PDB file of C-alpha atoms in Angstrom:
ATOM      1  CA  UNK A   1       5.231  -2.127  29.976  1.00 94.00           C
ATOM      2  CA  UNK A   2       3.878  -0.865  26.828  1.00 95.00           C
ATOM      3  CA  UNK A   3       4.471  -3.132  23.480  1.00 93.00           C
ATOM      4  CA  UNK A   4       2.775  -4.630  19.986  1.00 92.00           C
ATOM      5  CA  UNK A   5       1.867  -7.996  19.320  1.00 93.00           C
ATOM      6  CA  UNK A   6       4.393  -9.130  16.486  1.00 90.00           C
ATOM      7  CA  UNK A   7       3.678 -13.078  16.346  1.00 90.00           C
ATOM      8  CA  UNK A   8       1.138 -15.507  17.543  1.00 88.00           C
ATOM      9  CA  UNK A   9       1.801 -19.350  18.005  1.00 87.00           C
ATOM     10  CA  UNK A  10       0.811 -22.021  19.696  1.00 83.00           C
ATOM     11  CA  UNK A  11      -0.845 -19.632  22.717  1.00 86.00           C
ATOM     12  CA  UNK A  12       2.507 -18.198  22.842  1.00 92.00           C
ATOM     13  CA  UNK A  13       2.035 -13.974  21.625  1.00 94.00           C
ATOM     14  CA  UNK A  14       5.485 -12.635  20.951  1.00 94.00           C
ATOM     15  CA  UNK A  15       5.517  -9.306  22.148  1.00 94.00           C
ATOM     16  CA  UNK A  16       7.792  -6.098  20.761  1.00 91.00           C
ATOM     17  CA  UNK A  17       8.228  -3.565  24.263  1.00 93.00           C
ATOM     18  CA  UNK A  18       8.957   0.030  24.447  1.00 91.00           C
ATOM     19  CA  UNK A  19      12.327  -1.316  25.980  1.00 92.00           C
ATOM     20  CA  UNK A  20      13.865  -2.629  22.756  1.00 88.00           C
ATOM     21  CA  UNK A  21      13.125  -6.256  23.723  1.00 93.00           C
ATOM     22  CA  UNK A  22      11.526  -8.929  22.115  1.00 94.00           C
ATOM     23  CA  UNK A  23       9.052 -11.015  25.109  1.00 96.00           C
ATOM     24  CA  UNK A  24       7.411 -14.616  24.671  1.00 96.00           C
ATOM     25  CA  UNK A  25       4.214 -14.134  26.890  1.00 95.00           C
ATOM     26  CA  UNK A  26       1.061 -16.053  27.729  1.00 92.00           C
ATOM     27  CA  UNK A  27      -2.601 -14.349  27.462  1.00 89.00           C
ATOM     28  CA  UNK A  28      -4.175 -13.638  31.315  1.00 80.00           C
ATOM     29  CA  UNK A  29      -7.270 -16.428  31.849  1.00 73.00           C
ATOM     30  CA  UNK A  30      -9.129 -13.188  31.775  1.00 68.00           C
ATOM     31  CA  UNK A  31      -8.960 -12.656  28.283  1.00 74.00           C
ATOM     32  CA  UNK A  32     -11.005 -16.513  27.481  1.00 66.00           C
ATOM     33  CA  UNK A  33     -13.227 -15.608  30.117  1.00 67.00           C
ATOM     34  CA  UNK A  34     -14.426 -12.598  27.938  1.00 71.00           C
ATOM     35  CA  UNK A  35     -13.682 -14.746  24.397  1.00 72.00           C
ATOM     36  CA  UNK A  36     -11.267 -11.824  23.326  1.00 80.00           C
ATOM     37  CA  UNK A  37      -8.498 -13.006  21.592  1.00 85.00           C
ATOM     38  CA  UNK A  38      -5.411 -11.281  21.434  1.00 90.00           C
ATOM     39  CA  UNK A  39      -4.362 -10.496  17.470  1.00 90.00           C
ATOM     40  CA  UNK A  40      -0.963  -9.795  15.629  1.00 91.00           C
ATOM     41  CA  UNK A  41      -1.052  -6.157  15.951  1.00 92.00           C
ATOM     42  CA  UNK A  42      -2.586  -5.668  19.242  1.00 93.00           C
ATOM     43  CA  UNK A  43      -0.683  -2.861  21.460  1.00 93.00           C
ATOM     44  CA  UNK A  44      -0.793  -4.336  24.668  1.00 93.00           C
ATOM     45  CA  UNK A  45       0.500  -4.043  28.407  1.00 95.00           C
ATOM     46  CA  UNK A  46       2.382  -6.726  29.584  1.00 95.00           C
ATOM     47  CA  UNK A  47       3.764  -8.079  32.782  1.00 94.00           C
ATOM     48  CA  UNK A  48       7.443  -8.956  33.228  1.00 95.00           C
ATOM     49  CA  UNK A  49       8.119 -12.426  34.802  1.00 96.00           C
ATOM     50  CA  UNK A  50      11.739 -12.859  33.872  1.00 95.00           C
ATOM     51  CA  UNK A  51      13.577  -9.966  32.468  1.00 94.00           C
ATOM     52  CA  UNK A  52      16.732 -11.986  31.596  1.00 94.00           C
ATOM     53  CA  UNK A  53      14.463 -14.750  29.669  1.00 96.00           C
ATOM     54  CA  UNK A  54      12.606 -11.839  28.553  1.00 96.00           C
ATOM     55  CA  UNK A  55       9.440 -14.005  29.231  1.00 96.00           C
ATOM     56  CA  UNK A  56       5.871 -12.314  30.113  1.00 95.00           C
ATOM     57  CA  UNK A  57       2.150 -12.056  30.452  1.00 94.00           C
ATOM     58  CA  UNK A  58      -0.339 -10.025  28.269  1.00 94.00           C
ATOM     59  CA  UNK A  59      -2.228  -7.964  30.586  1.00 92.00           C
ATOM     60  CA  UNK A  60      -4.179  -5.950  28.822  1.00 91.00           C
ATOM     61  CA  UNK A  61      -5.176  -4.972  24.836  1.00 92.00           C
ATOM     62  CA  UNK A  62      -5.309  -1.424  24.293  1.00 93.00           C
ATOM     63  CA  UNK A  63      -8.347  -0.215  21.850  1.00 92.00           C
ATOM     64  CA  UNK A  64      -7.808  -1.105  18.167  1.00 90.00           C
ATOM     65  CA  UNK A  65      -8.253   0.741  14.924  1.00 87.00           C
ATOM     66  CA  UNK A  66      -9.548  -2.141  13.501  1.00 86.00           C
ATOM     67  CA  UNK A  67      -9.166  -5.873  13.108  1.00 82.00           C
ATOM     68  CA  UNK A  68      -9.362  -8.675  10.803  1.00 80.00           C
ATOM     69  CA  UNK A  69     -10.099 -12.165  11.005  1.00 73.00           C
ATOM     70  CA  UNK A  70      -8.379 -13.834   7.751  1.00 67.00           C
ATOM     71  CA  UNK A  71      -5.400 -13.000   8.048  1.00 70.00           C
ATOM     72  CA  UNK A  72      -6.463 -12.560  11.601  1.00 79.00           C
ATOM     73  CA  UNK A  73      -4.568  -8.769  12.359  1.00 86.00           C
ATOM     74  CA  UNK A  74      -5.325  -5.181  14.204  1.00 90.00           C
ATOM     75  CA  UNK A  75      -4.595  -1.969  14.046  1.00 91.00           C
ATOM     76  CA  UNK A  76      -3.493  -2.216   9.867  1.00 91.00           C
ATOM     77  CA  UNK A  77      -4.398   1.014   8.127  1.00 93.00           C
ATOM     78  CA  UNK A  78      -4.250  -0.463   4.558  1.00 94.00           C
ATOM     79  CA  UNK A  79      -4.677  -4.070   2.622  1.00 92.00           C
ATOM     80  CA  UNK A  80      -1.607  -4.540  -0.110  1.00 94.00           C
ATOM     81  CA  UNK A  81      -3.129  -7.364  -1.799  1.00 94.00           C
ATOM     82  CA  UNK A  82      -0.386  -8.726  -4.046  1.00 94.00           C
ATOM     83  CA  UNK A  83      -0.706 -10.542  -7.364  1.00 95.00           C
ATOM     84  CA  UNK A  84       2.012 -11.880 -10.321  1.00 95.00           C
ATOM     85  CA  UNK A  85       1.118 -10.712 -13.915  1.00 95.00           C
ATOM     86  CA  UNK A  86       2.560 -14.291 -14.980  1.00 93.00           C
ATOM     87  CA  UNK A  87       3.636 -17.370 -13.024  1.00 89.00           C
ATOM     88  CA  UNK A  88       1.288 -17.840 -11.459  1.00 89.00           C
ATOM     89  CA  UNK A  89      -1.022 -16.819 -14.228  1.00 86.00           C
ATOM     90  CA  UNK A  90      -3.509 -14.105 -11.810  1.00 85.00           C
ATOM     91  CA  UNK A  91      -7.315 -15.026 -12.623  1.00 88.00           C
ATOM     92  CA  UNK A  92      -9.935 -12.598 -12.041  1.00 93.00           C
ATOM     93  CA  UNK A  93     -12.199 -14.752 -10.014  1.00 92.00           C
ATOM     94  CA  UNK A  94      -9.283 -15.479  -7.359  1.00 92.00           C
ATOM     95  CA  UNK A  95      -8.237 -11.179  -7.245  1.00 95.00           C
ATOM     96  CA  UNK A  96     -11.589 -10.822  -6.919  1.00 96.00           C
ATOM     97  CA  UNK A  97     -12.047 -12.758  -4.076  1.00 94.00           C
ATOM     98  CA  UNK A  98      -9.172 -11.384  -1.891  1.00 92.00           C
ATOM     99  CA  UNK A  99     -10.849  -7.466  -2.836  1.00 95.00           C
ATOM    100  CA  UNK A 100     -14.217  -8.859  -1.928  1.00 95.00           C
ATOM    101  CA  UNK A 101     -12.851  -9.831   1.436  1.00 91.00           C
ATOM    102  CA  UNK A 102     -11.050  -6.597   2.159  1.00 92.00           C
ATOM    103  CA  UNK A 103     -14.265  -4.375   1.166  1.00 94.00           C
ATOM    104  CA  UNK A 104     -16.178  -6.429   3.586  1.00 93.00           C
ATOM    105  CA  UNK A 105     -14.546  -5.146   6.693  1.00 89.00           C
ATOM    106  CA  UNK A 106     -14.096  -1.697   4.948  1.00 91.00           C
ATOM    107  CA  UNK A 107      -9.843  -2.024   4.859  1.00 92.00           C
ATOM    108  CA  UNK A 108      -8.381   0.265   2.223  1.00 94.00           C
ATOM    109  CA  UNK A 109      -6.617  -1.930  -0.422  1.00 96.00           C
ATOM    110  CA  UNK A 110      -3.803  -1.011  -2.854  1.00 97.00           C
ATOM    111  CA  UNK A 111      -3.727  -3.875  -5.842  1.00 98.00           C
ATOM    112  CA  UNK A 112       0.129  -4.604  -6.461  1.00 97.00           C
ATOM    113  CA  UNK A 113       0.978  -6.615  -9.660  1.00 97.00           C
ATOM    114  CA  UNK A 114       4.405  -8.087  -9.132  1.00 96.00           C
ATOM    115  CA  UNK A 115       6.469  -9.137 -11.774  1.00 96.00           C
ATOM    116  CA  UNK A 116       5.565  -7.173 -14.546  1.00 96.00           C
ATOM    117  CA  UNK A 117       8.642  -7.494 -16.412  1.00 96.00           C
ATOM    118  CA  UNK A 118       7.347 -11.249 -17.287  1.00 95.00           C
ATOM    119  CA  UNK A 119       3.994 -10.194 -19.069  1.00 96.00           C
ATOM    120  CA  UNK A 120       3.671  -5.867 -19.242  1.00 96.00           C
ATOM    121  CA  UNK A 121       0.393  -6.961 -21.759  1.00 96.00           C
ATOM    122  CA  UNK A 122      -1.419  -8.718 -18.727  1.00 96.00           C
ATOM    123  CA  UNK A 123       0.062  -6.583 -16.306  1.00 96.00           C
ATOM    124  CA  UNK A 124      -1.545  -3.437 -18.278  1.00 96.00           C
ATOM    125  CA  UNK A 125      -4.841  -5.352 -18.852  1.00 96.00           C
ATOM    126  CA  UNK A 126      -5.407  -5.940 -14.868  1.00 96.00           C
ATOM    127  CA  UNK A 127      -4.085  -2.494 -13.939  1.00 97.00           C
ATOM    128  CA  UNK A 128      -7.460  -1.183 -16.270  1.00 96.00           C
ATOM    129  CA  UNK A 129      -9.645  -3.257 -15.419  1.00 95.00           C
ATOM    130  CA  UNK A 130      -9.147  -2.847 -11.201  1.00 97.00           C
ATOM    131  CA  UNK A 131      -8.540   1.004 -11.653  1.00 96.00           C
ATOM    132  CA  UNK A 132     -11.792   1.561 -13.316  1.00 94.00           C
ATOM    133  CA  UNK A 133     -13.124  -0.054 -10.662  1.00 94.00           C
ATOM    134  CA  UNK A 134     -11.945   2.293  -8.501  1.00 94.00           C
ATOM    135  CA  UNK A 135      -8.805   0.250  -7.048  1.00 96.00           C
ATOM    136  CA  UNK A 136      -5.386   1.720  -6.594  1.00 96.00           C
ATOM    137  CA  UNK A 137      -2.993  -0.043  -8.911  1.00 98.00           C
ATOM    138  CA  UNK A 138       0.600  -0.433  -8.471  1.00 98.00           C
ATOM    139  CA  UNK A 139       2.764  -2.391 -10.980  1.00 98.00           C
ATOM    140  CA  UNK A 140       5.821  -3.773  -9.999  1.00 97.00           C
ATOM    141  CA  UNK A 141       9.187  -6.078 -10.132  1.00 96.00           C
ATOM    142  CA  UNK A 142      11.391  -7.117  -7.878  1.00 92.00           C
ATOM    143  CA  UNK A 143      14.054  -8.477 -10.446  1.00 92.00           C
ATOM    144  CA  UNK A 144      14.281  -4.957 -12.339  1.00 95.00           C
ATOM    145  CA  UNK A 145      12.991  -2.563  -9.631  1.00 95.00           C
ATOM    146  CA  UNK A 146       9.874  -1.226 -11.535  1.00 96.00           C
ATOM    147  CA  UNK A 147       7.553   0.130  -9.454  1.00 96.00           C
ATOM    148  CA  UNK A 148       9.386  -0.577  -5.588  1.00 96.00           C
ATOM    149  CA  UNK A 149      10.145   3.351  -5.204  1.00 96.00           C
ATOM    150  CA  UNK A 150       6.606   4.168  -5.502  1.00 97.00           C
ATOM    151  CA  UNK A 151       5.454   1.202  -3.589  1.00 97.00           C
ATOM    152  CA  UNK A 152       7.781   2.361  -0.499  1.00 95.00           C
ATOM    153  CA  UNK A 153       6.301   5.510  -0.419  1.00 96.00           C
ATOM    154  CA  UNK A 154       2.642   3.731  -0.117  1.00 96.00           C
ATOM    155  CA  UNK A 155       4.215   1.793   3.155  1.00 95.00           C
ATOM    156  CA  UNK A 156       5.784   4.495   4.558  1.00 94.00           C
ATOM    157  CA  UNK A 157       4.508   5.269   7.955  1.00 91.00           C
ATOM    158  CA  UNK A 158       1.483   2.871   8.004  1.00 92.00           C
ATOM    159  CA  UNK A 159       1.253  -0.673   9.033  1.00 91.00           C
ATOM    160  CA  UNK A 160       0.272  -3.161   6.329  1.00 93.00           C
ATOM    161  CA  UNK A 161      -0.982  -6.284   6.001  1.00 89.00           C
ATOM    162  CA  UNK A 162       0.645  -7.902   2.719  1.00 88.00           C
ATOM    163  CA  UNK A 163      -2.068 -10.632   1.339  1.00 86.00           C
ATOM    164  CA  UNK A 164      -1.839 -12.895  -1.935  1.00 87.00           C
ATOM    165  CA  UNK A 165      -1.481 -16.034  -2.970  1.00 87.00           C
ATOM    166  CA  UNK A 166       1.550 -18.378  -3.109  1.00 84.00           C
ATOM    167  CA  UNK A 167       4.486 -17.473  -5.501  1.00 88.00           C
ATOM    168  CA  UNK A 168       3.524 -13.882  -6.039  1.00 91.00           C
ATOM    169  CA  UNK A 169       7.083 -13.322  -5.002  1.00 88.00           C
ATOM    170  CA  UNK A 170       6.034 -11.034  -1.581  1.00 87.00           C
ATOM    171  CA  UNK A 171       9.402 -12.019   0.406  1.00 85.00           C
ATOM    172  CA  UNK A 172      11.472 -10.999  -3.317  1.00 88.00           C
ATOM    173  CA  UNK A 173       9.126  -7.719  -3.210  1.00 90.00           C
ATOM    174  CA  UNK A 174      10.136  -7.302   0.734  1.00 87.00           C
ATOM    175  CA  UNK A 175      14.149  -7.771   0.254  1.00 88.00           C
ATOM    176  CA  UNK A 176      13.531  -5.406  -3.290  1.00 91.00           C
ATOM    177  CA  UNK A 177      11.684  -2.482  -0.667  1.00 91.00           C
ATOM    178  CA  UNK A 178      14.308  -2.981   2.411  1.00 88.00           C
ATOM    179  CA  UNK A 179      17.574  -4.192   1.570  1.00 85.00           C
ATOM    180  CA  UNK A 180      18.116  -5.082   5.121  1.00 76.00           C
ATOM    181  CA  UNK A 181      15.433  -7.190   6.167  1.00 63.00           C
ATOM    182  CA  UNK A 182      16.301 -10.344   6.595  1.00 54.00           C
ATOM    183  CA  UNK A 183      19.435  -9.086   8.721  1.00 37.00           C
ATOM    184  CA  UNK A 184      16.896  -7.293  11.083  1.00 41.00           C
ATOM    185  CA  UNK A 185      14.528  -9.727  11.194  1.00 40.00           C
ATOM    186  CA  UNK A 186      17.359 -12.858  11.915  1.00 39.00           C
ATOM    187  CA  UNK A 187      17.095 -12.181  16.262  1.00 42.00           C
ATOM    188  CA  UNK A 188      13.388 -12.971  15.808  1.00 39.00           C
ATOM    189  CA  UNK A 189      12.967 -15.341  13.350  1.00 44.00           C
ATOM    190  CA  UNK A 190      15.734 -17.527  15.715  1.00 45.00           C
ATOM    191  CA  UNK A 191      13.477 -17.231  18.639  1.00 44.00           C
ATOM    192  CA  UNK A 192      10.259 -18.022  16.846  1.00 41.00           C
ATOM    193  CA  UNK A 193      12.246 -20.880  15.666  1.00 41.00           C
ATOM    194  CA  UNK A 194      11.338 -20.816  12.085  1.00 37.00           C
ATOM    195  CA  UNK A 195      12.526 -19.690   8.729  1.00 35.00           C
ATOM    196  CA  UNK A 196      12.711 -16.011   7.844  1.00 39.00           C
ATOM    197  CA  UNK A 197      10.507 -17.094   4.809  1.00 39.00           C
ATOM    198  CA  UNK A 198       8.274 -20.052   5.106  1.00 42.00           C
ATOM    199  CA  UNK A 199       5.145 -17.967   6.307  1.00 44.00           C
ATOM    200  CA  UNK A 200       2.701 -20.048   7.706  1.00 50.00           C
ATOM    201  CA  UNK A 201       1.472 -17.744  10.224  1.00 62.00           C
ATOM    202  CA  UNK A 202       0.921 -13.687  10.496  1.00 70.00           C
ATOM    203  CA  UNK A 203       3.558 -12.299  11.098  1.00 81.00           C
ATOM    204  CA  UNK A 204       4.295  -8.130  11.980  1.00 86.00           C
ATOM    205  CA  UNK A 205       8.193  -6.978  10.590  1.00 85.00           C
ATOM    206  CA  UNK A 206       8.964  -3.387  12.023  1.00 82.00           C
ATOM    207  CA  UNK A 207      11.015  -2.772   8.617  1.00 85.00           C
ATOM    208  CA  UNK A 208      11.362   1.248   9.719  1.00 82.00           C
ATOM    209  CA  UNK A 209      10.472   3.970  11.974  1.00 78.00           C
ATOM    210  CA  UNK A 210       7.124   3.689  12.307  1.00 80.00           C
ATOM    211  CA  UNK A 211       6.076   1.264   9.262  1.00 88.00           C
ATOM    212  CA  UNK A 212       5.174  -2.498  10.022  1.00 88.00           C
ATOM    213  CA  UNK A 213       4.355  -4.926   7.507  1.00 89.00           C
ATOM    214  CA  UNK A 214       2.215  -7.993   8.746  1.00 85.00           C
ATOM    215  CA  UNK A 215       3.222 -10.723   6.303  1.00 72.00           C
ATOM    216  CA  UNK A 216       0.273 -13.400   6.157  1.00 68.00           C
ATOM    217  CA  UNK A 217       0.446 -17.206   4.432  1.00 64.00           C
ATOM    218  CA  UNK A 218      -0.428 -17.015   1.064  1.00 59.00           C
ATOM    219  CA  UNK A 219      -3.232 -18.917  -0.369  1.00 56.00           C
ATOM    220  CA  UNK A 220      -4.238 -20.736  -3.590  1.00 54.00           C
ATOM    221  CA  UNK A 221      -7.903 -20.511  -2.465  1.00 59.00           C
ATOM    222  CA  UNK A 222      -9.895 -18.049  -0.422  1.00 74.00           C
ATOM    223  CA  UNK A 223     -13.638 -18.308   0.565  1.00 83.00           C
ATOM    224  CA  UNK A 224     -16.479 -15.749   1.043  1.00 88.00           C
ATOM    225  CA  UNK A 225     -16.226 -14.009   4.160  1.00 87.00           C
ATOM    226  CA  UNK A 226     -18.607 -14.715   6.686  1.00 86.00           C
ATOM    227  CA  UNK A 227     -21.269 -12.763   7.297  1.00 88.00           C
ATOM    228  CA  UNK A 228     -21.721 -11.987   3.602  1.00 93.00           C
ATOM    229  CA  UNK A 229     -24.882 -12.344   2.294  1.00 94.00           C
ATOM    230  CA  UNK A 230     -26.422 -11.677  -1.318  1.00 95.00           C
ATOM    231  CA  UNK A 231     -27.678  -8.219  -0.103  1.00 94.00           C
ATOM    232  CA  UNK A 232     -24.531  -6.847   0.974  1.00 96.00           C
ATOM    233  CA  UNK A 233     -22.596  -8.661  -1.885  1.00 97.00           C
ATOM    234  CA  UNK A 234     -23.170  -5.514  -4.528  1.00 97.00           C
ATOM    235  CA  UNK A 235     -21.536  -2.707  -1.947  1.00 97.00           C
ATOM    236  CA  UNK A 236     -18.272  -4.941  -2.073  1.00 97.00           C
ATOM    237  CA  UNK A 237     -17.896  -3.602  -5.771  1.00 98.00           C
ATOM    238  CA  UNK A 238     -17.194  -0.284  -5.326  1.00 96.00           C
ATOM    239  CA  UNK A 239     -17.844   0.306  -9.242  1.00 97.00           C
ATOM    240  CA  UNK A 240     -21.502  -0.512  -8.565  1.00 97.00           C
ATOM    241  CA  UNK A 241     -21.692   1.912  -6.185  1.00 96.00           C
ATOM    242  CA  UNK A 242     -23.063   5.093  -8.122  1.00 95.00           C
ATOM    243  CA  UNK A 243     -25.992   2.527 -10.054  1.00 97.00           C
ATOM    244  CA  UNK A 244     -27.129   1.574  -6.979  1.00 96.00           C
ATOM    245  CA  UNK A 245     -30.682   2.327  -6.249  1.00 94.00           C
ATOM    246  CA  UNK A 246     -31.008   2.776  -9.772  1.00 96.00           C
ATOM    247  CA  UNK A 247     -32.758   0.029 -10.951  1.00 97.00           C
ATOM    248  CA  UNK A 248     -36.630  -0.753 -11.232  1.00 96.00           C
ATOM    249  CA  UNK A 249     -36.551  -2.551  -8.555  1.00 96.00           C
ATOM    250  CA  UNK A 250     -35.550  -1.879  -4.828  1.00 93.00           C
ATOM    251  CA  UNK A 251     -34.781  -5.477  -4.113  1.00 93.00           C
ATOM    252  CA  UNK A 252     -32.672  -5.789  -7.740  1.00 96.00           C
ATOM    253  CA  UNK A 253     -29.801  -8.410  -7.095  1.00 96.00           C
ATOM    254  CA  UNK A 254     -28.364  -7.056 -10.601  1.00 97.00           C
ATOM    255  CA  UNK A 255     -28.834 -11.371 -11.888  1.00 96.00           C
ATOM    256  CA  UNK A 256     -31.924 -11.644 -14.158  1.00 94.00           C
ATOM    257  CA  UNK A 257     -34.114  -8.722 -13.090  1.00 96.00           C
ATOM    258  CA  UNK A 258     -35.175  -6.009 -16.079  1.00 96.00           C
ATOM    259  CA  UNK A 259     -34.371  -2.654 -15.718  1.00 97.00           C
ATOM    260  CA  UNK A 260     -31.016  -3.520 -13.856  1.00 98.00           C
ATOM    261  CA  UNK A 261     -28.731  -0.110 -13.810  1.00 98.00           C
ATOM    262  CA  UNK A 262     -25.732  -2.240 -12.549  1.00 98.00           C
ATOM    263  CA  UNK A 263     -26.593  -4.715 -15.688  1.00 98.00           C
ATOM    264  CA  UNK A 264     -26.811  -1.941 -18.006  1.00 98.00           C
ATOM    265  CA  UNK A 265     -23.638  -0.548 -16.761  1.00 97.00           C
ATOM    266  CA  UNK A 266     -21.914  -3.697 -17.725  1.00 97.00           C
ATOM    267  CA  UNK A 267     -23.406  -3.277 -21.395  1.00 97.00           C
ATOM    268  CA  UNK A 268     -21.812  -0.281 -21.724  1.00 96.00           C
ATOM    269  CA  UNK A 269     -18.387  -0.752 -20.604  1.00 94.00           C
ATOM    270  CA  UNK A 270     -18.672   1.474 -17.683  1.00 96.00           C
ATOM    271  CA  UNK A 271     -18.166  -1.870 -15.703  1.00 96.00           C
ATOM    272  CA  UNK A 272     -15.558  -4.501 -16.280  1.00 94.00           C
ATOM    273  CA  UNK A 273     -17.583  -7.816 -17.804  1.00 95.00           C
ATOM    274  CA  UNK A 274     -14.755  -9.950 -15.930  1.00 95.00           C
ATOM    275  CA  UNK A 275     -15.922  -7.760 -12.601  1.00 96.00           C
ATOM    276  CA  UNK A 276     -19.652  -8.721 -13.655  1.00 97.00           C
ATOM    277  CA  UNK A 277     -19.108 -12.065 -14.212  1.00 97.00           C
ATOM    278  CA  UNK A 278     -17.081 -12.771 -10.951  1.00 96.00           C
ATOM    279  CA  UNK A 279     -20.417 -10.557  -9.054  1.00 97.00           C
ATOM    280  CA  UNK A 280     -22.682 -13.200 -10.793  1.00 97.00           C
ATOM    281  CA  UNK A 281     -20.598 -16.357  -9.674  1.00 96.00           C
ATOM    282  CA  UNK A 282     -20.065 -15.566  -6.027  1.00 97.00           C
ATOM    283  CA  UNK A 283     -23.731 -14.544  -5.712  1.00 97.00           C
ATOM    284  CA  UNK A 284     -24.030 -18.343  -6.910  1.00 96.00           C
ATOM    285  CA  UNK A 285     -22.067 -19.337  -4.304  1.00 95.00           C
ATOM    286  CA  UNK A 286     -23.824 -17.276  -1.283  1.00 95.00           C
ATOM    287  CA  UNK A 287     -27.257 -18.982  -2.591  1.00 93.00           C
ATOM    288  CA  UNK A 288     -25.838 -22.309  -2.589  1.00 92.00           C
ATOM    289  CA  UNK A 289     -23.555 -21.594   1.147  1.00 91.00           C
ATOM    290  CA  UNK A 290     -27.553 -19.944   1.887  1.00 88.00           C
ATOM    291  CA  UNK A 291     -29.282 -23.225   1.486  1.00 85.00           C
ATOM    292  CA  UNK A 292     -26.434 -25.579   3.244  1.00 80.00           C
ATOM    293  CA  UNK A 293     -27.085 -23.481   5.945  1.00 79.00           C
ATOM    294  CA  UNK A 294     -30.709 -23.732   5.959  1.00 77.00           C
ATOM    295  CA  UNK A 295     -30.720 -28.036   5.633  1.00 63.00           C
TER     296      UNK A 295
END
């Protein structure tokens, strides 16, 4: 039997079948043997042990679209990377670091700023600054409904992984887009044994035909991905794309180097100084993560 991957505890994968049902099932030894783990979003085959416990085995993964590793997720066609214009206060350097993740395994992002109704000023300033560089913006609020129309639209059809830090107010967004949700999502959260909205692991919602939302924890802190280096840091800003290659120098890491395009750019204003300034401190950070490694 054909089905998706909807939760992930405890080396328990809870498994959505063609058959309506929702299955608790245990990865094959096969899958450790070849170090492939099975991900939230996986479309799978499973075995049936015990129809009436509706308890299972994962047999096999079927090929992915893609797949992430934090929040760790296949088969999502876009990033909605969710941020508050007040309370919590948003800071560049921590929007900055959720983008820089998603651009590093190539996942299409739309920037949502939730609660606009709190602070329109800052909700105006971010929506410049991340559309000039080239990000879809999407302003919204949950309490007057700004915004949830249009952000519907952008989930309809598609499976998305919602990302953001704590407090954004993602599960006030959720109930705001479908009315119904917690309702539908009551039969699973009571076998999963946990509250509907306490997420502390990823989580896929069918909320309609055909559109899944994978609901991740939200953190206060994210890291670097792995596997970036200070090369590949500059192709993470898509604004710097078209200066690229530009500057005197082939090697140019766009710090302290003379004839910089990206550097002249900033000058300019054809790139955000807040976008600069966050490039400059996380290449910082991949020198320093750089020479742990090397000690």
């Amino acid at each position: 039997m054909i089905g998706k991957i909807i939760k992930g505890v405890g080396g328990f994968y809870y498994v959505a079948a063609e058959d309506g049902k929702l299955y608790e099932c245990k990865a094959r030894g096969a899958f450790r043997k070849d170090r492939m783990r099975p991900l939230v979003g996986d479309d799978c085959e499973i075995e049936v042990l015990n129809a009436g416990a509706c308890l299972g085995n994962v047999e096999r993964i079927l090929p992915r679209r893609s797949a992430l590793i934090r929040p760790a997720v296949a088969n999502t066609d876009q990033a909605i990377v969710i941020f508050a214009a007040s309370n919590p206060e948003p800071g560049y350097g921590l929007i900055d670091r959720y983008l820089v993740r998603m651009e590093h395994v190539e996942m299409p992002v739309l920037l949502v700023i939730n609660k606009v109704d709190e602070n329109p000023e800052r909700a105006k300033e971010l929506k410049n600054v991340y559309e000039k560089a080239g990000y879809r913006v999407l302003l919204t609020s949950a309490k007057t409904g700004e915004g949830v129309d249009l952000l519907h639209t952008e989930l309809e059809g598609k499976t998305s992984v919602l990302s953001g830090p704590s407090g954004v107010g993602k599960s006030s967004l959720m109930n705001a887009l479908y009315p119904d949700f917690g309702a539908e999502t009551g039969e699973i959260s009571e076998k999963i044994k946990r509250g509907r909205h306490t997420t502390r692991h990823s989580e896929l919602l069918q909320v309609a035909d055909h559109t899944f939302l994978c609901d991740t924890p939200g953190f206060s802190s994210v890291e670097l991905p792995e596997g970036l280096d200070e090369e590949g840091l500059a192709f993470c800003f898509p604004e710097f794309s078209e200066y690229l290659g530009k500057c005197r120098f082939v090697s140019c890491r766009h710090m302290s180097e003379p004839d910089c395009a990206v550097k002249e750019a900033v000058e300019k204003g054809e790139i955000p100084s807040s976008r600069y300034e966050g490039y400059q401190s996380f290449m910082e950070m991949l020198k320093d993560r750089r020479k742990k490694e090397w000690k």
